[in-house]
mmCIF file of C-alpha atoms in Angstrom:
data_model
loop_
_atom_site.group_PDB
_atom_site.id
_atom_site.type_symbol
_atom_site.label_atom_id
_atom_site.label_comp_id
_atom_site.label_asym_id
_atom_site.label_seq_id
_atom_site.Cartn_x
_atom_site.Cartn_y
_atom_site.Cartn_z
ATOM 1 C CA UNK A 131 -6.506 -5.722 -7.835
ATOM 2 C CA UNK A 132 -7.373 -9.319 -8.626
ATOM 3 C CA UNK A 133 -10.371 -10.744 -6.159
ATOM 4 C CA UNK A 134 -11.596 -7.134 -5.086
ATOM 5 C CA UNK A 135 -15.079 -5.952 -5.952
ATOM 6 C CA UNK A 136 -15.525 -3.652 -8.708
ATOM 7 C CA UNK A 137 -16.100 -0.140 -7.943
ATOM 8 C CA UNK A 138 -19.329 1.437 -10.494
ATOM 9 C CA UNK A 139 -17.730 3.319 -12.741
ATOM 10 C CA UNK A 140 -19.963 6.260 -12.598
ATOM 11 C CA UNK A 141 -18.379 7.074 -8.308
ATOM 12 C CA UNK A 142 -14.715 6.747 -9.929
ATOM 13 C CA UNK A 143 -13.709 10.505 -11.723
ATOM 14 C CA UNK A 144 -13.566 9.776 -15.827
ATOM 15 C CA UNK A 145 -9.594 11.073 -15.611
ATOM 16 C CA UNK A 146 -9.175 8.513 -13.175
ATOM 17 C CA UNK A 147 -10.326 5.452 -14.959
ATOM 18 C CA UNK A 148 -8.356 6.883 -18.613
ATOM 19 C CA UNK A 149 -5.066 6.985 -16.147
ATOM 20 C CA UNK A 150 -5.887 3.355 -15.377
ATOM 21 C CA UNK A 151 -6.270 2.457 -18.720
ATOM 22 C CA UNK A 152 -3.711 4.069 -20.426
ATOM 23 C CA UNK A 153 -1.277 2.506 -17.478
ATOM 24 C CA UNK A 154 -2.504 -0.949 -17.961
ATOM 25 C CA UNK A 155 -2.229 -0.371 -22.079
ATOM 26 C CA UNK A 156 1.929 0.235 -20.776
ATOM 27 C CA UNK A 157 1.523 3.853 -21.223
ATOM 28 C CA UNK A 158 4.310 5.448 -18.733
ATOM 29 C CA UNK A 159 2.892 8.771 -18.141
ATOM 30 C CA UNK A 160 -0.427 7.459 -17.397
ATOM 31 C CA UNK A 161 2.174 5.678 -14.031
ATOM 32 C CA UNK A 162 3.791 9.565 -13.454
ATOM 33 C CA UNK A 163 0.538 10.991 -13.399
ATOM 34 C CA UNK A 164 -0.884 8.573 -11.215
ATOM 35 C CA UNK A 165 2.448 8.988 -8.666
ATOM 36 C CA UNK A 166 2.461 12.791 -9.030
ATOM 37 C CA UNK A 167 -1.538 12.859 -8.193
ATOM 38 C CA UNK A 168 -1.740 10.225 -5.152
ATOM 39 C CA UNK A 169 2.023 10.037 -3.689
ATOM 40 C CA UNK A 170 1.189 12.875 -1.365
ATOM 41 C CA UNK A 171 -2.004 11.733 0.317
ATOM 42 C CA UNK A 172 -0.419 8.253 0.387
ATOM 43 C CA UNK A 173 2.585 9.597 2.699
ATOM 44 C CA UNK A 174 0.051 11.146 5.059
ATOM 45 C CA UNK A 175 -1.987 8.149 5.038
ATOM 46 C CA UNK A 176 1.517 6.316 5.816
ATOM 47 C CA UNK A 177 2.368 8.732 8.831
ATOM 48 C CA UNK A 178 -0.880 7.084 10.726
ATOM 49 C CA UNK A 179 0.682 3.869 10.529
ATOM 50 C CA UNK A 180 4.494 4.864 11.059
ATOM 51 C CA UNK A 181 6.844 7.821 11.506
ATOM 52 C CA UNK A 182 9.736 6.847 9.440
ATOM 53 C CA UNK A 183 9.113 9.397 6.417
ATOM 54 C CA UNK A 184 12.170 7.207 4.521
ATOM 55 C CA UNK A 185 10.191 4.172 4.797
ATOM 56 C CA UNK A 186 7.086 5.504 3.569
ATOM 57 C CA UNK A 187 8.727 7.079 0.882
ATOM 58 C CA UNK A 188 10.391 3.588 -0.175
ATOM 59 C CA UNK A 189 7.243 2.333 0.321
ATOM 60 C CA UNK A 190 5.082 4.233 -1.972
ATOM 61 C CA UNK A 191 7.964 4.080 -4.355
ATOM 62 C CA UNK A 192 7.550 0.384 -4.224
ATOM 63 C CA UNK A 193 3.832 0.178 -4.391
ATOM 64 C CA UNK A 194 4.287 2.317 -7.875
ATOM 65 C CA UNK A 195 6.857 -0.299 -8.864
ATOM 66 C CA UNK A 196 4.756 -3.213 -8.294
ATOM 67 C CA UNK A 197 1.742 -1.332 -10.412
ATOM 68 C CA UNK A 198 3.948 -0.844 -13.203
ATOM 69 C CA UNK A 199 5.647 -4.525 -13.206
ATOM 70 C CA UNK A 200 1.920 -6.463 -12.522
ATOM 71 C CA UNK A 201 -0.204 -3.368 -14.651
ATOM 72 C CA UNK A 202 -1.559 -6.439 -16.787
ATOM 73 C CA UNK A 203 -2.947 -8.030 -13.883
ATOM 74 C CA UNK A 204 -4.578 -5.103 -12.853
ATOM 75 C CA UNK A 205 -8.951 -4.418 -13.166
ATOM 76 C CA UNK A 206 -9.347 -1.122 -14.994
ATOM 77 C CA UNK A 207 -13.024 -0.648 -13.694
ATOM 78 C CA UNK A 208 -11.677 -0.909 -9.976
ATOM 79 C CA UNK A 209 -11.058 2.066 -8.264
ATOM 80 C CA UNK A 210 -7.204 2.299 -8.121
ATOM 81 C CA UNK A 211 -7.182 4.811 -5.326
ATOM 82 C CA UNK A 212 -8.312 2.301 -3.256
ATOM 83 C CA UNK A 213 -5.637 -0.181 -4.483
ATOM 84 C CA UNK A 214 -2.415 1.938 -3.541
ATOM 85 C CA UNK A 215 -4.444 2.680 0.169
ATOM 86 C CA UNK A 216 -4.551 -1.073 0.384
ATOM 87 C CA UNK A 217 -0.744 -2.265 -0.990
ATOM 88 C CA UNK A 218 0.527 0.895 0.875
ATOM 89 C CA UNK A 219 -0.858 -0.464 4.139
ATOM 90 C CA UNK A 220 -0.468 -3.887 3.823
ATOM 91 C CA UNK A 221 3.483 -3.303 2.878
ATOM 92 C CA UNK A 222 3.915 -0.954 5.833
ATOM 93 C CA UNK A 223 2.127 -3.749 8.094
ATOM 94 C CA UNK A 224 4.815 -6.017 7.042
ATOM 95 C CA UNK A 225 7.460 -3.818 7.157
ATOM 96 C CA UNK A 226 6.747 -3.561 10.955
ATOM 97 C CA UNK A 227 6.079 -6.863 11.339
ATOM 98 C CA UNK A 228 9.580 -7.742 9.832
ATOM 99 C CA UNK A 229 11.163 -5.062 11.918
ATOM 100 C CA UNK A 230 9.548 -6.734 15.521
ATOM 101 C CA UNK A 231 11.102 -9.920 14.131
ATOM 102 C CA UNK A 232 14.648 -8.952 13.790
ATOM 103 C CA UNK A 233 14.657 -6.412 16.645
ATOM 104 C CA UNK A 234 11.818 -8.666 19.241
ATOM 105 C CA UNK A 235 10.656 -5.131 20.191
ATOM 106 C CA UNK A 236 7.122 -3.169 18.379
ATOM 107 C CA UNK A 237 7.936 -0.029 17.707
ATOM 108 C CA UNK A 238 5.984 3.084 18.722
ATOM 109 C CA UNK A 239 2.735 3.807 17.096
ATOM 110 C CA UNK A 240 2.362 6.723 15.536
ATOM 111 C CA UNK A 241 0.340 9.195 17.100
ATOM 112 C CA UNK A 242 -2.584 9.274 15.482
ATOM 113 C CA UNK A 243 -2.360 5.390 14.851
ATOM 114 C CA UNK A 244 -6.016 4.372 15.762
ATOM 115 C CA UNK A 245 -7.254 1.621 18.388
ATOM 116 C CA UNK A 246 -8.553 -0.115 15.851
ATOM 117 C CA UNK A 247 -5.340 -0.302 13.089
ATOM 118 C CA UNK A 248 -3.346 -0.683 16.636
ATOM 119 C CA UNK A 249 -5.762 -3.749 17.469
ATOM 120 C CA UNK A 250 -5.220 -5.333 14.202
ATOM 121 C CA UNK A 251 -1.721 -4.932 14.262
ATOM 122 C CA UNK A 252 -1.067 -6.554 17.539
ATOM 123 C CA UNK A 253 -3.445 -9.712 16.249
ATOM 124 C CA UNK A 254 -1.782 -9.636 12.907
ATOM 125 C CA UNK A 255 1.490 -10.136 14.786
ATOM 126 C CA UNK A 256 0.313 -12.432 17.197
ATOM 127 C CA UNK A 257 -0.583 -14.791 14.734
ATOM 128 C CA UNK A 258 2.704 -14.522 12.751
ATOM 129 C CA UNK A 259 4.683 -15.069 16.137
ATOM 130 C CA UNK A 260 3.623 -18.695 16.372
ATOM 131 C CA UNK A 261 4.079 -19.580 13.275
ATOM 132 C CA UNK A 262 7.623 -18.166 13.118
ATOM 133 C CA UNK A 263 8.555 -20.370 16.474
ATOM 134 C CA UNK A 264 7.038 -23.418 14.888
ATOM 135 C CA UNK A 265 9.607 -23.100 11.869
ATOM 136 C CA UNK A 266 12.388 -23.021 13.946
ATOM 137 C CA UNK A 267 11.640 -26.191 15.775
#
């Protein structure tokens, strides 16, 4: 959560911010609680970027990982449900970006994948194909 702006602590539920902080004190409940309260809504928010319920499983189980290994690192006062949003998205994006690499084909959007995510994507991967041809050269 390094760089992000703080959240005020009075919009973030008290349970919340004690889960935080007994996670980032190396407390491993404090991680099961967290997993068993947001893993659901994170695999829905996951759906509206892919389809592939494996992958978004992985995914979230990663995400969890990485909080655990870099906890230290992590801003207690920040709203963590915003962090897991954020590293679930951005691991998905690359996931998909890696995939159109190997494969040279995007796969299909999920339904309810928005203009706007669907916009971002396609510039996202724009970018990266340049710089991918200029490394092989």
């Amino acid at each position: 959560m390094r760089g992000q702006t703080s959240i005020p602590s009075a919009l973030i539920p008290p349970d919340e911010t004690q889960l935080w902080h007994r996670l980032w004190t190396g407390d491993r409940d404090a991680l099961s609680e967290l997993y068993d309260r947001h893993a659901r809504v994170l695999h829905r928010y996951g759906r509206r970027i892919i389809h592939d319920d494996q992958t978004i499983w992985d995914a979230i189980h990663d995400v969890f990982v990485d909080v655990w290994k870099y906890r230290q690192t992590l801003t207690v006062e920040t709203d963590g449900r915003y962090y897991l949003f954020r590293a679930l998205r951005n691991r998905l994006l690359r996931q998909v970006a890696q995939a159109t690499r190997w494969t040279g084909q995007e796969p299909e959007p999920a339904e309810d994948f928005s203009a706007e995510t669907d916009e971002a994507l396609r510039r996202a991967l724009a970018e990266l194909m340049p710089r991918h041809a200029k490394a092989r050269e």
